[in-house]
mmCIF file of C-alpha atoms and ligand atoms in Angstrom:
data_model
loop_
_atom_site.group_PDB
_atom_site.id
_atom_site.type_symbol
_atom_site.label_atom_id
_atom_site.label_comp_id
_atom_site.label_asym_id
_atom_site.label_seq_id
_atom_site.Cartn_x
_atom_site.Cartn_y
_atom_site.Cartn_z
ATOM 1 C CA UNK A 1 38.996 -155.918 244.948
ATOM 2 C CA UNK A 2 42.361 -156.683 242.788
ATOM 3 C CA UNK A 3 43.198 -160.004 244.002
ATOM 4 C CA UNK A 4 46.970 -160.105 244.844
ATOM 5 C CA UNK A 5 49.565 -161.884 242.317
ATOM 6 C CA UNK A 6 51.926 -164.381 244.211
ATOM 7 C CA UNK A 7 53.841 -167.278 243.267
ATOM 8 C CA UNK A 8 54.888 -170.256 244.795
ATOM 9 C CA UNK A 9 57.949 -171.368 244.550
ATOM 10 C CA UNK A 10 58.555 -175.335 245.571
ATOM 11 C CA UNK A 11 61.650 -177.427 245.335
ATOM 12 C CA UNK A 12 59.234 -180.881 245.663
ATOM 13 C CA UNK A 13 55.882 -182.826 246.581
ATOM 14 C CA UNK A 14 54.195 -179.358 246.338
ATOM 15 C CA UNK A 15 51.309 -180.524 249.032
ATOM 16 C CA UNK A 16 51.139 -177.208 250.923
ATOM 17 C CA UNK A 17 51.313 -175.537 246.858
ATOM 18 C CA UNK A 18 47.779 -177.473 246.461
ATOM 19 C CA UNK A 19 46.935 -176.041 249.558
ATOM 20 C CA UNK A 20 47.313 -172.714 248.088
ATOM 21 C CA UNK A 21 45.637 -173.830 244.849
ATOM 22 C CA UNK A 22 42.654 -175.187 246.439
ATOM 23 C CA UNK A 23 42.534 -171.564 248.377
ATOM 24 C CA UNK A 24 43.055 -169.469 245.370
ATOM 25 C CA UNK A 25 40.354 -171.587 243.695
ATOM 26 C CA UNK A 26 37.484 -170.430 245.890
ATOM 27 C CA UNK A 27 35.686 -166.905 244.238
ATOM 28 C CA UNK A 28 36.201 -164.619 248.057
ATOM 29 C CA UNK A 29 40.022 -165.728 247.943
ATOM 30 C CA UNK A 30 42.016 -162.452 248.158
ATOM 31 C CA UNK A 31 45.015 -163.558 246.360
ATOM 32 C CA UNK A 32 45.475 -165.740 242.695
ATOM 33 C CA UNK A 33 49.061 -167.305 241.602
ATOM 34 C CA UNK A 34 50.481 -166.240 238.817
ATOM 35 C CA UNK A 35 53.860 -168.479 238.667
ATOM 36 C CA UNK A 36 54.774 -171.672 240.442
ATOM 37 C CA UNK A 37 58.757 -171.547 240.277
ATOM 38 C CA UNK A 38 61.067 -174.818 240.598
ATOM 39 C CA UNK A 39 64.713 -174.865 241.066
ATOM 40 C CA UNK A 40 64.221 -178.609 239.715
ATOM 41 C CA UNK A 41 62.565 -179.942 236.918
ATOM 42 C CA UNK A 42 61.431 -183.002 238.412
ATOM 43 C CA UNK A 43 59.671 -181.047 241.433
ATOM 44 C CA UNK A 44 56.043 -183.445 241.394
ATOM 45 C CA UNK A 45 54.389 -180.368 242.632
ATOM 46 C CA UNK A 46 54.863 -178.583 239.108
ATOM 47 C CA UNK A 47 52.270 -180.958 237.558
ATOM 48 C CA UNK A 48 50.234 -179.979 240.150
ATOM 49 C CA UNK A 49 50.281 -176.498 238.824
ATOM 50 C CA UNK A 50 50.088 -177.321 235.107
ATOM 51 C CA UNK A 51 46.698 -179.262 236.101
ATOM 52 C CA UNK A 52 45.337 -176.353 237.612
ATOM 53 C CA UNK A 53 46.161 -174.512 234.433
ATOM 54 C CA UNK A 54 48.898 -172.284 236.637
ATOM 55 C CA UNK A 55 52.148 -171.108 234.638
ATOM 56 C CA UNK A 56 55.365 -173.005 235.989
ATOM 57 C CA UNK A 57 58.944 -172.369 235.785
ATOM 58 C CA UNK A 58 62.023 -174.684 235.992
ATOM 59 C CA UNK A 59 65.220 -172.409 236.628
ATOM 60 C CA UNK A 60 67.870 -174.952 237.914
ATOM 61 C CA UNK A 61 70.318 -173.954 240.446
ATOM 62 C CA UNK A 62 72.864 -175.857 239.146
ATOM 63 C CA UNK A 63 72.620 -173.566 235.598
ATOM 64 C CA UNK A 64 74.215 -170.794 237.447
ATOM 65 C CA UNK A 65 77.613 -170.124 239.081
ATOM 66 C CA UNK A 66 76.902 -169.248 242.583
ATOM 67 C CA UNK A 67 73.955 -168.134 244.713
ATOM 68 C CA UNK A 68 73.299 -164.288 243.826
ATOM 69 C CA UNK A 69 73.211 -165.070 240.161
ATOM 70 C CA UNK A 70 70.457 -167.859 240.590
ATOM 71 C CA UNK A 71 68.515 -165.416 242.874
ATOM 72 C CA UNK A 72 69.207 -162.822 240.645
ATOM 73 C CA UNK A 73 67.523 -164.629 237.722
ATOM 74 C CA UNK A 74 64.126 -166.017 240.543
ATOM 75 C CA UNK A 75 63.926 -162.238 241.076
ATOM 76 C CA UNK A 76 63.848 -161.023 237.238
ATOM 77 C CA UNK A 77 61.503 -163.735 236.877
ATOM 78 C CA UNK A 78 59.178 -162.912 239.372
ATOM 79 C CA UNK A 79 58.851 -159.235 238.496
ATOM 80 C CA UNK A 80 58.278 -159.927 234.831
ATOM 81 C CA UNK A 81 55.249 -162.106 236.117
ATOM 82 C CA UNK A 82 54.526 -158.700 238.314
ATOM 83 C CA UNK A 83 54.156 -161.174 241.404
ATOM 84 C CA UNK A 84 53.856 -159.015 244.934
ATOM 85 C CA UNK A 85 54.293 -161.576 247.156
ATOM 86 C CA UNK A 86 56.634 -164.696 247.111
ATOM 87 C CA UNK A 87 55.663 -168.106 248.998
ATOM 88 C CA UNK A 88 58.041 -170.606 249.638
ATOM 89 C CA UNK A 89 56.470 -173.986 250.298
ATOM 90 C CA UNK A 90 59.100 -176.392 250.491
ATOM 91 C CA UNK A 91 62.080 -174.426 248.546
ATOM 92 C CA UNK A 92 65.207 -176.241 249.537
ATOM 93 C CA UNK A 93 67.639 -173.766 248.977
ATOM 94 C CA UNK A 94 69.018 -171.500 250.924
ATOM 95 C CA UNK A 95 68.192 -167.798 249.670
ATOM 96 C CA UNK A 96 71.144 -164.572 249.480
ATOM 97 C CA UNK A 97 70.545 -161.808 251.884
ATOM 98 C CA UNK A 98 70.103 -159.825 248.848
ATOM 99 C CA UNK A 99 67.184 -161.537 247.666
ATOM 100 C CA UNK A 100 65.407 -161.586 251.125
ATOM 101 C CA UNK A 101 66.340 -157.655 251.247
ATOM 102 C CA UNK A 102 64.730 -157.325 247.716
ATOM 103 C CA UNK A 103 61.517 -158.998 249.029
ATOM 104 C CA UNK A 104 61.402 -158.018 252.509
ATOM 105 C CA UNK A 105 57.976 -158.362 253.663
ATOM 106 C CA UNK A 106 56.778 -159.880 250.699
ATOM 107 C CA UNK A 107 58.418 -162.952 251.082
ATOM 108 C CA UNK A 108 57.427 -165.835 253.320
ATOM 109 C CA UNK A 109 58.084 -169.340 254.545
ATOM 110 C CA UNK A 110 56.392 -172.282 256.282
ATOM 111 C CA UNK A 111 58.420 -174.110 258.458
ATOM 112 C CA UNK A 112 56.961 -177.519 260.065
ATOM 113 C CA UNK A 113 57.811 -176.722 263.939
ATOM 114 C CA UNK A 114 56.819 -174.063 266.144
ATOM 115 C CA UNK A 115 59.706 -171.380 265.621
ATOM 116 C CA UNK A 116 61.695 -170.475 267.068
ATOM 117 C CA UNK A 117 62.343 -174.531 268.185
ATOM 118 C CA UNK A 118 63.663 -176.708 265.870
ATOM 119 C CA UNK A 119 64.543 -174.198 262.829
ATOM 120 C CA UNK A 120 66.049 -176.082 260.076
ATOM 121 C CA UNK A 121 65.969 -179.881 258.736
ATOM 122 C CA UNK A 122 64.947 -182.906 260.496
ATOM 123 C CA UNK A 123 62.800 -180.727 262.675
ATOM 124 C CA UNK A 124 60.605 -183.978 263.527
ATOM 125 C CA UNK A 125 63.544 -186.129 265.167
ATOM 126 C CA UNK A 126 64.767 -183.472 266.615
ATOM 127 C CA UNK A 127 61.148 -182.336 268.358
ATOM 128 C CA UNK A 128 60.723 -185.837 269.218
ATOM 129 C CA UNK A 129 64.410 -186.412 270.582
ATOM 130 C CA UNK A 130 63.673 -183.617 273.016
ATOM 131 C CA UNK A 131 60.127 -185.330 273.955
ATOM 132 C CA UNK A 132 57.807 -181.852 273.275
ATOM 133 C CA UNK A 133 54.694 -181.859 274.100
ATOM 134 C CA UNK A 134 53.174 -180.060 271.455
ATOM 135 C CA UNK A 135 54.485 -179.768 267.804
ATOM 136 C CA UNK A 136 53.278 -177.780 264.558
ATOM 137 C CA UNK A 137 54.210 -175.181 261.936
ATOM 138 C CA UNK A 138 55.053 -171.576 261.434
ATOM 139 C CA UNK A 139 53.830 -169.335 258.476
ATOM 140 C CA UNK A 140 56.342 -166.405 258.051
ATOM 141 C CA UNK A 141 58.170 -163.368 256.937
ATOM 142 C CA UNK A 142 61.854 -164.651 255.831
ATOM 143 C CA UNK A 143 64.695 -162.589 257.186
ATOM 144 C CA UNK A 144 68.045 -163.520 256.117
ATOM 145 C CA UNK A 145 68.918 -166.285 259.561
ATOM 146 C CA UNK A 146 67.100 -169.453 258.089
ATOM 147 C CA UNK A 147 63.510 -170.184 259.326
ATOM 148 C CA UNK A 148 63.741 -166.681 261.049
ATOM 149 C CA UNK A 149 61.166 -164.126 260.843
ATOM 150 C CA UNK A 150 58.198 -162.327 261.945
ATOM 151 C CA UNK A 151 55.115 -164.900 262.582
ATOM 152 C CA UNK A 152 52.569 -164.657 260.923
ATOM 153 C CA UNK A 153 50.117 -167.747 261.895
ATOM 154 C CA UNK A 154 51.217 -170.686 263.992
ATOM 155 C CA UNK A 155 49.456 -173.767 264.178
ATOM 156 C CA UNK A 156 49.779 -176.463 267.232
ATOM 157 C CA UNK A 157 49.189 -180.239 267.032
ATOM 158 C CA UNK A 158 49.641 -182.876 269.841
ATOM 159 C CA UNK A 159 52.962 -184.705 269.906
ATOM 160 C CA UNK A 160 51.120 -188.783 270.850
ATOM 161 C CA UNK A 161 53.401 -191.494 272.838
ATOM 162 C CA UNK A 162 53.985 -193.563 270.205
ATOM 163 C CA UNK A 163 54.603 -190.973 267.471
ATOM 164 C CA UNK A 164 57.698 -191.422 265.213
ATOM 165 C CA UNK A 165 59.122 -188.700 262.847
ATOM 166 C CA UNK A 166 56.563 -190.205 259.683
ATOM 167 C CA UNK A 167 53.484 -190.249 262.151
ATOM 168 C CA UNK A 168 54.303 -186.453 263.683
ATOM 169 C CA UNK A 169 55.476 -184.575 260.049
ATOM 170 C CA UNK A 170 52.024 -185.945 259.000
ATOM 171 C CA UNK A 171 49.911 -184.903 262.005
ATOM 172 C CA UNK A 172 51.883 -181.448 261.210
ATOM 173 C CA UNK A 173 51.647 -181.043 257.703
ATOM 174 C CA UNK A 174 47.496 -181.349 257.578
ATOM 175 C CA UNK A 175 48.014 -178.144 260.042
ATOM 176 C CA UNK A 176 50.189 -176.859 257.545
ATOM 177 C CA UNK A 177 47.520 -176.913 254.431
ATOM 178 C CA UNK A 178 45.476 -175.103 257.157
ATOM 179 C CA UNK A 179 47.634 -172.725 258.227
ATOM 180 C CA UNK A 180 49.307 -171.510 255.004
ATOM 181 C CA UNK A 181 46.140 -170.377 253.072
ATOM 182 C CA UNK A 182 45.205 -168.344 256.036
ATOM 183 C CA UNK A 183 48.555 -166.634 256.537
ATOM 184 C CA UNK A 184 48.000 -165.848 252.854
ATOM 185 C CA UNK A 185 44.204 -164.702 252.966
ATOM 186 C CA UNK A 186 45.621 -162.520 256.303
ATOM 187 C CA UNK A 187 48.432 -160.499 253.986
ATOM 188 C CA UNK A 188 46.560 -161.040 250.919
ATOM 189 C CA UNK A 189 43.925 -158.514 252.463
ATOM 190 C CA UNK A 190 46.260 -156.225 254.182
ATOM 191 C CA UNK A 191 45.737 -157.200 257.624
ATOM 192 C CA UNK A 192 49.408 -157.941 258.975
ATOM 193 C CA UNK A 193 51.564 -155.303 259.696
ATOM 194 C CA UNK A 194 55.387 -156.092 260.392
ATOM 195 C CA UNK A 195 56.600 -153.868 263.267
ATOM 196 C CA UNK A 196 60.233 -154.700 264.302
ATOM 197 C CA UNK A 197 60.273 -158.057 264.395
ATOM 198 C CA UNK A 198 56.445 -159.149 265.249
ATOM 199 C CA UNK A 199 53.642 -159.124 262.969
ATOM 200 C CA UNK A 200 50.429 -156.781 264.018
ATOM 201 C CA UNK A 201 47.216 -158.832 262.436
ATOM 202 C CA UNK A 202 44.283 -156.125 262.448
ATOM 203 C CA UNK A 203 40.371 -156.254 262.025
ATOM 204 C CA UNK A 204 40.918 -160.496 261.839
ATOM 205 C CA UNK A 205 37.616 -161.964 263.293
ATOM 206 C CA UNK A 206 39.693 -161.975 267.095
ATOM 207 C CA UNK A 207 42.976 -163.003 267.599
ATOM 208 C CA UNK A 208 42.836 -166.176 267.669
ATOM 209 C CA UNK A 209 42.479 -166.619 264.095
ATOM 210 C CA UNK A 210 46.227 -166.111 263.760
ATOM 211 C CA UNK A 211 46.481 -168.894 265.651
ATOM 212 C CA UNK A 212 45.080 -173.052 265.079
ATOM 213 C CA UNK A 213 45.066 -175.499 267.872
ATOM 214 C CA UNK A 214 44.223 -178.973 268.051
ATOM 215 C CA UNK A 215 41.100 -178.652 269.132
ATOM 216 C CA UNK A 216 39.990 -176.381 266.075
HETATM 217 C C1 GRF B 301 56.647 -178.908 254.413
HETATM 218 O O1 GRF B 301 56.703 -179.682 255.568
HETATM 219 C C2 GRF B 301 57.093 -177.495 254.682
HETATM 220 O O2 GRF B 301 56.736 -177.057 255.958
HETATM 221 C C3 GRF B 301 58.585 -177.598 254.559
HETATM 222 O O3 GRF B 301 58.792 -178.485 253.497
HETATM 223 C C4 GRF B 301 57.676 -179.351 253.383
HETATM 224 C C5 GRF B 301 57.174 -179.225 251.984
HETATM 225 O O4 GRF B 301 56.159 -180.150 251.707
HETATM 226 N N1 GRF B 301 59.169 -176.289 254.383
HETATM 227 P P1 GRF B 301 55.281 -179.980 250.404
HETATM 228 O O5 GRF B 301 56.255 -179.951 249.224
HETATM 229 O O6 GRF B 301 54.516 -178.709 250.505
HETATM 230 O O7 GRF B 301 54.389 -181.184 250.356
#
């Protein structure tokens, strides 16, 4: 089967990128990357790319006037690499409702809470400020409302009595390298329909598999 062409675009570290690396590594992986995109040349994560022999691409924000024409120029990259699906993994900028409508449902988003709580930043302070039980991360489909969209996996991880926001984003983001390369194996193979806003996830080994709990 034709493995599917994605990139990964990245704005940083680019941990939940080698997530996706590691994934797209193994023989049975359904999907390959094709581009790893920065809006910042000094993003560490694009030497993580070069290492594993992936093309990268630096197009700086600040090189273009306003929003539309920087997404205009991600988007005319992206097709010339003839991606299909888009991956943000920590892409810190906020993206024109003309881009998301160019991509729409082949564009998603990992988010280190479980959506809908605690969209946007300091999701960790803000979880523990409101003393949660349980905290996580969300893969999926962007719509234009930030950290909106129809879920695709979810992952849950205790919040502990002593955690602060360093101790909990941790705890969350080794769910995270779980729970992105199976969102990605679970559209990579055609299994998740988008119907309204919801996600349908058919012929997955049962349905928990869209979902990872601390006891996993
Ligand atoms: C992750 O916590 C992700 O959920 C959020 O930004 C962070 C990126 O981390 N969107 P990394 O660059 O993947 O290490």
């Amino acid at each position: 089967m034709a493995r599917l062409k994605i990139a990964v675009l990245i704005s940083g570290r680019g941990s939940n990128l080698q997530a996706l690396i590691d994934s797209c590594a193994q023989p049975d992986f359904p999907a390959e990357i094709t581009l790893v995109m920065a809006n910042r040349a000094d993003a560490a994560g694009l030497q993580r790319a070069a290492d594993a022999g992936i093309p990268t691409q630096v197009i700086p924000h600040k090189n273009y006037p306003d929003r539309e024409t920087f997404d205009s120029a991600m988007t005319a990259a992206l097709e010339q690499a003839g991606v299909g699906l888009v991956c943000l993994a920590g892409f810190m900028r906020l993206l024109t409702p003309g881009f998301v409508e160019h991509w729409r449902d082949r564009l998603i988003n990992i988010h280190p809470s479980l959506l809908p709580s605690f969209p946007g930043l300091h999701t960790h302070e803000r979880a523990l400020a409101q003393g949660v039980r349980f905290g996580g991360c969300t893969v999926h489909f962007v719509r234009a409302e930030m950290d909106n969209g129809p879920i695709i996996v979810q992952a849950a991880v205790p919040v502990l009595p002593n955690d602060d926001a360093d101790t909990l984003a941790a705890r969350v983001l080794e769910a995270e390298h779980r729970a992105y390369p199976l969102a990605l194996r679970l559209v990579a193979e055609g299994r998740v329909n988008v119907i309204g806003e919801r996600t349908e996830v058919s012929g997955a080994p049962g349905h928990l598999s869209t979902q990872l709990n601390p006891s996993d």
